[in-house]
Short mmCIF file of C-alpha atoms in Angstrom, two decimals:
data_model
loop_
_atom_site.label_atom_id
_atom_site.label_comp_id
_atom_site.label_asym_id
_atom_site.label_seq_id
_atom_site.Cartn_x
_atom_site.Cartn_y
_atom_site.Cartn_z
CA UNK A 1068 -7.66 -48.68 -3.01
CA UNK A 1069 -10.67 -47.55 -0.80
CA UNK A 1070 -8.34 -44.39 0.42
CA UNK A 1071 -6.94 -44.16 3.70
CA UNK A 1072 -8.47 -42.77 6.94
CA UNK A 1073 -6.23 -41.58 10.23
CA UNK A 1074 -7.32 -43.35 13.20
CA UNK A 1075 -7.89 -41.25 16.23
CA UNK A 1076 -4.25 -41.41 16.88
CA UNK A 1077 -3.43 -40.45 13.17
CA UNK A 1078 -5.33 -37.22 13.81
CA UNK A 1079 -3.86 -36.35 17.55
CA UNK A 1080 -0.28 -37.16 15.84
CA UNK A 1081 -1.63 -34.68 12.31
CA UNK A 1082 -2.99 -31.86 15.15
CA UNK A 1083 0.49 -31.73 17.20
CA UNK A 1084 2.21 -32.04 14.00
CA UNK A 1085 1.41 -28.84 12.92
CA UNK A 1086 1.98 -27.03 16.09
CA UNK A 1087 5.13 -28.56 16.78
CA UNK A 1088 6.30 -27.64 12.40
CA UNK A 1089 4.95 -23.93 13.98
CA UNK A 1090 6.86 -23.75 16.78
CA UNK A 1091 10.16 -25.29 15.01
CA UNK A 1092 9.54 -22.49 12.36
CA UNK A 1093 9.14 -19.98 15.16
CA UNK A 1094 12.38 -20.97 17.01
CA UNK A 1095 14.37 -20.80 13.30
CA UNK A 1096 13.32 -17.33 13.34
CA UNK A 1097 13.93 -15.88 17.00
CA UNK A 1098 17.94 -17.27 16.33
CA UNK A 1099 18.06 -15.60 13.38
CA UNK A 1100 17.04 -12.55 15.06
CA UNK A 1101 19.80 -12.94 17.86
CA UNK A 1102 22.50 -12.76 14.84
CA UNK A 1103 21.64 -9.09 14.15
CA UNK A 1104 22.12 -6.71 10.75
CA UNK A 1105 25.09 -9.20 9.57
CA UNK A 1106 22.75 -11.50 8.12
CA UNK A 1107 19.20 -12.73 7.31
CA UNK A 1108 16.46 -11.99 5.11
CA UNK A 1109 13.79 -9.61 5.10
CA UNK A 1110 10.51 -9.89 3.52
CA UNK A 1111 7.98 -6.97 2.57
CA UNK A 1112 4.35 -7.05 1.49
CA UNK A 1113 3.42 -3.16 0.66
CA UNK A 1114 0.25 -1.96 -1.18
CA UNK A 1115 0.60 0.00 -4.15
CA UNK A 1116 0.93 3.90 -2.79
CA UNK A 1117 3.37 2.93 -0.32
CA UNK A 1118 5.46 0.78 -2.62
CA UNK A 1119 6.07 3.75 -5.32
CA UNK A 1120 6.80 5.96 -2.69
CA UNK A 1121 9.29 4.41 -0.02
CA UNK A 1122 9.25 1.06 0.26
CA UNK A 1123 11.07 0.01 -3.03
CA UNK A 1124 13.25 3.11 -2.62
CA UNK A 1125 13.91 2.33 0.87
CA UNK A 1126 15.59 -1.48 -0.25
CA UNK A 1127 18.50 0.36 -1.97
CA UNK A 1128 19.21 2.48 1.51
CA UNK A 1129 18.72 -0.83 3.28
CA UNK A 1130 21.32 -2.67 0.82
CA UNK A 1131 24.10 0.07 1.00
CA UNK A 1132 23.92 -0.88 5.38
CA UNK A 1133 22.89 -4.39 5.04
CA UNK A 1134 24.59 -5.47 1.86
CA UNK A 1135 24.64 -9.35 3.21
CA UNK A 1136 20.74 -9.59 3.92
CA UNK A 1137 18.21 -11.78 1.50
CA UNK A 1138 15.45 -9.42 0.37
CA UNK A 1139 11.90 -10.18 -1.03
CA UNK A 1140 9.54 -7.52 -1.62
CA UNK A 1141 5.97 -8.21 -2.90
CA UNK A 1142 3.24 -5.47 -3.49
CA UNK A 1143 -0.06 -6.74 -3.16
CA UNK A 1144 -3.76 -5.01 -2.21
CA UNK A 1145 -4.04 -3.87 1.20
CA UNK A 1146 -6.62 -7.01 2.19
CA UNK A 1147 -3.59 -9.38 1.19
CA UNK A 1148 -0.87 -7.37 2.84
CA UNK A 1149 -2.83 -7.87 5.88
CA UNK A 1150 -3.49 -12.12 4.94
CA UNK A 1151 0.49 -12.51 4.47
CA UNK A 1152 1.09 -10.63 7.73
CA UNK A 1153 -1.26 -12.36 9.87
CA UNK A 1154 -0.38 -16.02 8.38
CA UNK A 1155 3.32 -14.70 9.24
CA UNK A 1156 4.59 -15.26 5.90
CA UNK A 1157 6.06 -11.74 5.27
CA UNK A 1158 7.96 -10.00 8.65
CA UNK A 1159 6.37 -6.49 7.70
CA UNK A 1160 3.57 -5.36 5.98
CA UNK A 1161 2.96 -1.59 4.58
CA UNK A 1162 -0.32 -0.57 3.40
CA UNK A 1163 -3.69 0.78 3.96
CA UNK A 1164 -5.06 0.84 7.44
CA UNK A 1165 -8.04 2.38 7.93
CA UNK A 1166 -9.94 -1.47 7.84
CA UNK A 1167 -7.83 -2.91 10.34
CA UNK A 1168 -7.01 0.07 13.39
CA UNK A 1169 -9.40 -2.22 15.59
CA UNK A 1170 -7.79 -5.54 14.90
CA UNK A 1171 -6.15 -6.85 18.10
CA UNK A 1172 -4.19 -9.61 16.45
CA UNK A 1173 -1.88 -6.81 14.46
CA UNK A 1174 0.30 -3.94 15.69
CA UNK A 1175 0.08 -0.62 13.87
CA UNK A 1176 1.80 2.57 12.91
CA UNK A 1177 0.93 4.63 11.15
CA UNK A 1178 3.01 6.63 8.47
CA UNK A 1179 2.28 10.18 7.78
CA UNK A 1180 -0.24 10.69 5.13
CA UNK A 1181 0.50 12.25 1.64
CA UNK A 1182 -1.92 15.16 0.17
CA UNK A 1183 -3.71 13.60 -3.50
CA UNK A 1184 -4.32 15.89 -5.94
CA UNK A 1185 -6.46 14.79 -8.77
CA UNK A 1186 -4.60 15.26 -12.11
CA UNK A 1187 -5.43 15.15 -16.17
CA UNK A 1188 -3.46 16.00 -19.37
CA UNK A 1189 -2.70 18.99 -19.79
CA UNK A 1190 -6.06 20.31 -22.63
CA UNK A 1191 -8.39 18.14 -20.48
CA UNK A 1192 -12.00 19.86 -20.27
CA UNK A 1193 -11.74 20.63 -16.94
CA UNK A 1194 -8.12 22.17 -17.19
CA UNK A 1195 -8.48 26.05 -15.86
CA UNK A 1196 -12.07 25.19 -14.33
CA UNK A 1197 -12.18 26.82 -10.67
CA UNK A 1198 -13.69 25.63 -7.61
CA UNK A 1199 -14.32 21.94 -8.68
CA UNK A 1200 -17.00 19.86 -7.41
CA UNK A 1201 -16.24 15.87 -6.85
CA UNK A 1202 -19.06 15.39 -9.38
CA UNK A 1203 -17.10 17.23 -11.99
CA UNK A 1204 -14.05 14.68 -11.62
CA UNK A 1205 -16.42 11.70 -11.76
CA UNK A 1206 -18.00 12.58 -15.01
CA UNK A 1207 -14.37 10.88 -16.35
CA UNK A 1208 -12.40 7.71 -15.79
CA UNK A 1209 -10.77 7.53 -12.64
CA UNK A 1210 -7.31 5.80 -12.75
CA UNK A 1211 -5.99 4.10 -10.01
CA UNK A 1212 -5.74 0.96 -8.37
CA UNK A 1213 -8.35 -1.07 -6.24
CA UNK A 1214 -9.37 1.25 -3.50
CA UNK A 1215 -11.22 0.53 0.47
CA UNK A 1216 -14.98 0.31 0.56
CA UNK A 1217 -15.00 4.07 1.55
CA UNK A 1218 -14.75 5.31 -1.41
CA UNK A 1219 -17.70 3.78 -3.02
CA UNK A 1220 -19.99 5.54 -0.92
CA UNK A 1221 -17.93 8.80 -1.33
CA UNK A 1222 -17.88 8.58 -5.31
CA UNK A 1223 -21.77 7.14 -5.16
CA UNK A 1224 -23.46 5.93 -8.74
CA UNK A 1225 -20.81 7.79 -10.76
CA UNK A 1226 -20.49 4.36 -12.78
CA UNK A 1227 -17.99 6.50 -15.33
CA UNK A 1228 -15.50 6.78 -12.22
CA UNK A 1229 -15.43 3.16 -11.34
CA UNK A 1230 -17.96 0.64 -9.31
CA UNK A 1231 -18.09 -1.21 -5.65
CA UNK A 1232 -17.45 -5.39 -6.28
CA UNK A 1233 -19.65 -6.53 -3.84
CA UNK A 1234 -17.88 -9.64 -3.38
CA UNK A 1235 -14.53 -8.40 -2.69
CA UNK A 1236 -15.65 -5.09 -0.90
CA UNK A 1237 -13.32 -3.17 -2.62
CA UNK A 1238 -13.96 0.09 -5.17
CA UNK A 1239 -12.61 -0.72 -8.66
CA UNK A 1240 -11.83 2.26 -10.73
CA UNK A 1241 -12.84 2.23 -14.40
CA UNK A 1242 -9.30 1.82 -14.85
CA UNK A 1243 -7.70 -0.29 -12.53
CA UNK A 1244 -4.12 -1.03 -12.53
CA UNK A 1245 -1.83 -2.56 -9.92
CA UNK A 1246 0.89 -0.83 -10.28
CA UNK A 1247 0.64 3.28 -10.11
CA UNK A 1248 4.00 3.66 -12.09
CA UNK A 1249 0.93 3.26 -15.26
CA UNK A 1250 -1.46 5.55 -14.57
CA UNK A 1251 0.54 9.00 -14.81
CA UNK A 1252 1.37 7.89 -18.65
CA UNK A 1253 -2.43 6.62 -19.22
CA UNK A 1254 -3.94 10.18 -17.81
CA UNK A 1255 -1.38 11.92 -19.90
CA UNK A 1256 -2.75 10.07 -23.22
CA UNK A 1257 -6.79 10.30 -22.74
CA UNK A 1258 -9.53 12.43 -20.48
CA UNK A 1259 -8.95 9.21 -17.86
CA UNK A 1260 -8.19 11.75 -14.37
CA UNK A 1261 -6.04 10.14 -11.48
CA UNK A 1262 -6.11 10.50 -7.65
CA UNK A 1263 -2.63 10.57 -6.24
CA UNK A 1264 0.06 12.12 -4.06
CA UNK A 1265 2.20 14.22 -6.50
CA UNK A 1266 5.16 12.63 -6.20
CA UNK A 1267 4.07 9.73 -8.07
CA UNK A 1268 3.79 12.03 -10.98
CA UNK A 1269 6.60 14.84 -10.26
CA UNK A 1270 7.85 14.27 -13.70
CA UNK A 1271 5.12 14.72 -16.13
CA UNK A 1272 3.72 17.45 -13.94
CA UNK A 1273 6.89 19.53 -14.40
CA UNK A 1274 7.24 19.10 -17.69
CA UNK A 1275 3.76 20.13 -18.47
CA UNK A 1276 1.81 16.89 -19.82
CA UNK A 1277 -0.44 16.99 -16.58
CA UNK A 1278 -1.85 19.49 -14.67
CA UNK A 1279 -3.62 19.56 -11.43
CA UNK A 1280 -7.22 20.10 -10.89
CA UNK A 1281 -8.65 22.81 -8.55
CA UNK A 1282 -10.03 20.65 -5.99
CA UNK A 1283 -9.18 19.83 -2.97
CA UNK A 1284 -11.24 17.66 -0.55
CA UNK A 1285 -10.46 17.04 3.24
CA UNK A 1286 -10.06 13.12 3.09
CA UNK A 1287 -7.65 13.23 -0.31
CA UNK A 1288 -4.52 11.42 1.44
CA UNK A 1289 -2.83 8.71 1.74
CA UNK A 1290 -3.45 6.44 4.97
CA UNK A 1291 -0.90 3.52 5.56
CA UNK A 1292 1.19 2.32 7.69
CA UNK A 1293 3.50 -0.48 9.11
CA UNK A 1294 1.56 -3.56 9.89
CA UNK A 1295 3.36 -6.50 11.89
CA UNK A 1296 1.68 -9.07 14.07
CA UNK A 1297 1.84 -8.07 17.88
CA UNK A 1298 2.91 -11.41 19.32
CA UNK A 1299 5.92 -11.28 16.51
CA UNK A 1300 9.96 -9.79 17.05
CA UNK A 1301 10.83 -7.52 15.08
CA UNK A 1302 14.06 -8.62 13.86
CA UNK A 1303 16.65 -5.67 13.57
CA UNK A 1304 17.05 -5.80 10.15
CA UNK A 1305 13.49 -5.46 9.69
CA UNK A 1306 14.09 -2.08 12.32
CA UNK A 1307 16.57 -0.79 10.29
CA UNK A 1308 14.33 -1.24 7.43
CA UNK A 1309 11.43 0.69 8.88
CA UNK A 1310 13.94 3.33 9.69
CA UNK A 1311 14.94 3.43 5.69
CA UNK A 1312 11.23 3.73 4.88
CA UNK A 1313 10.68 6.43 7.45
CA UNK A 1314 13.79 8.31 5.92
CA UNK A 1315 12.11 8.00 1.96
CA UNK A 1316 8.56 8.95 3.31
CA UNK A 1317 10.17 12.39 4.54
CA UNK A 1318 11.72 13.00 1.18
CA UNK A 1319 8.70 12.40 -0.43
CA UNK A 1320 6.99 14.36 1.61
CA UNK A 1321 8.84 17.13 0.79
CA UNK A 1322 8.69 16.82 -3.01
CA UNK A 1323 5.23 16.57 -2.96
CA UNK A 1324 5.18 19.96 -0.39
CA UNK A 1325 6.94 21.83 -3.38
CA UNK A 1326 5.11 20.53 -5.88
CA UNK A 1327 1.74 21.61 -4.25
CA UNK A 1328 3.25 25.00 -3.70
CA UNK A 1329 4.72 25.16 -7.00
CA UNK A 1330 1.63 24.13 -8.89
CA UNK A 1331 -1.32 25.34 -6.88
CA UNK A 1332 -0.24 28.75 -7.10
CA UNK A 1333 -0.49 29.04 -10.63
#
């Protein structure tokens, strides 16, 4: 009735306990690996840019060659992409990396990085403006999900764009959504101006309801990558996976290479 305490064998026992539920865990997995692209599961944690570009695209290529294999994807901020990969919950993680490059625990490689173009409906004030300054853009909403430090000192007191939570670290735009398939349709419907590889919005840019702004600024890309632990095996179905992605991120990158030709030029 007074609760109970473990005696100092209770806690040695509780300690080893854990290591040895670890290392059973850890076993499990390296037999699985030995039994190839037959069978398995795979699971994904991806931030938000990567998963509307290539990694949910890259499950159906990974299904038509590995149509027996389990797959979970999540999509989660970058911060708990990396938390899921270094607890060793998920076997891959794709996301932002420019917080984590120096982090010995984690093995990274990077993806290649996607122009952004800022975008607005099509009648927006700013539509047909030349030579835009980044203080022009931040006079309006900004649309887009959480974002790294970085980019509250780059966007500065521009409270209209979107404001630095001090407790999380992150930049929160004054609209911020968690998944990007929103913000194309929200920018087409109100002065609210988004910051995003093309390809996201192919669609409504070729039919006209968004246009893209005339500025262009030397760090507007993309910058993720794979993220795995370095003391974990990569299983093969989580290779043939990363080859999948790797396949999608070179079709996108050509879409949004023809969009920026196609629409730039004008």
């Amino acid at each position: 009735r007074e609760g109970v305490v473990p005696t100092e064998y209770g806690c040695l026992m509780i300690e080893r306990g854990r290591e040895i539920i670890e290392w059973s865990k850890g076993l499990q997995r390296e037999i699985s690996l030995m039994q190839g692209l037959g069978i398995g599961q795979l699971l994904v944690a991806a931030g938000p840019y990567p998963h509307m570009i290539s990694v949910g695209p890259a499950l159906s290529r990974l299904m038509t060659r590995c149509p027996n294999v389990q797959l979970r994807l999540e999509q989660l901020s970058p911060r708990a992409t990396i938390a899921k990969v270094l607890e060793g919950t998920v076997d891959l993680g794709i996301a932002d990396v420019r917080d984590w490059l120096d982090d010995a625990r984690l093995q990274i490689e990077p993806l290649p990085p996607h122009v952004g173009v800022w975008i607005c409906r099509a009648g927006h004030p700013l539509t047909g403006k030349k030579k835009l300054a980044l203080e022009d853009v931040l006079q309006y909403p900004l649309v887009t999900c959480a974002m790294p430090r970085q980019f509250a000192d780059l966007f500065g007191e521009h409270t209209k764009a979107g404001q630095l939570d001090h407790d999380s670290g992150q930049f929160f735009p004054a609209i911020t959504i968690d998944s990007l398939m929103l913000g194309p349709g929200i920018v087409a419907t109100s002065d609210a101006i988004m910051l995003t590889p093309p390809c996201i919005a192919a669609d409504e840019l070729r039919r006209g309801k968004l246009v893209i702004l005339d500025l262009r600024l030397p760090w507007q890309k993309t910058n993720y990558g794979f993220i795995f632990k370095r003391d974990r095996s990569l299983s093969p179905v989580t290779k043939e996976y990363m080859t999948c992605v790797r396949e999608e991120e070179a079709q996108a990158m050509e879409v949004g290479t023809r969009l920026l030709d196609e629409f730039m030029s004008r």
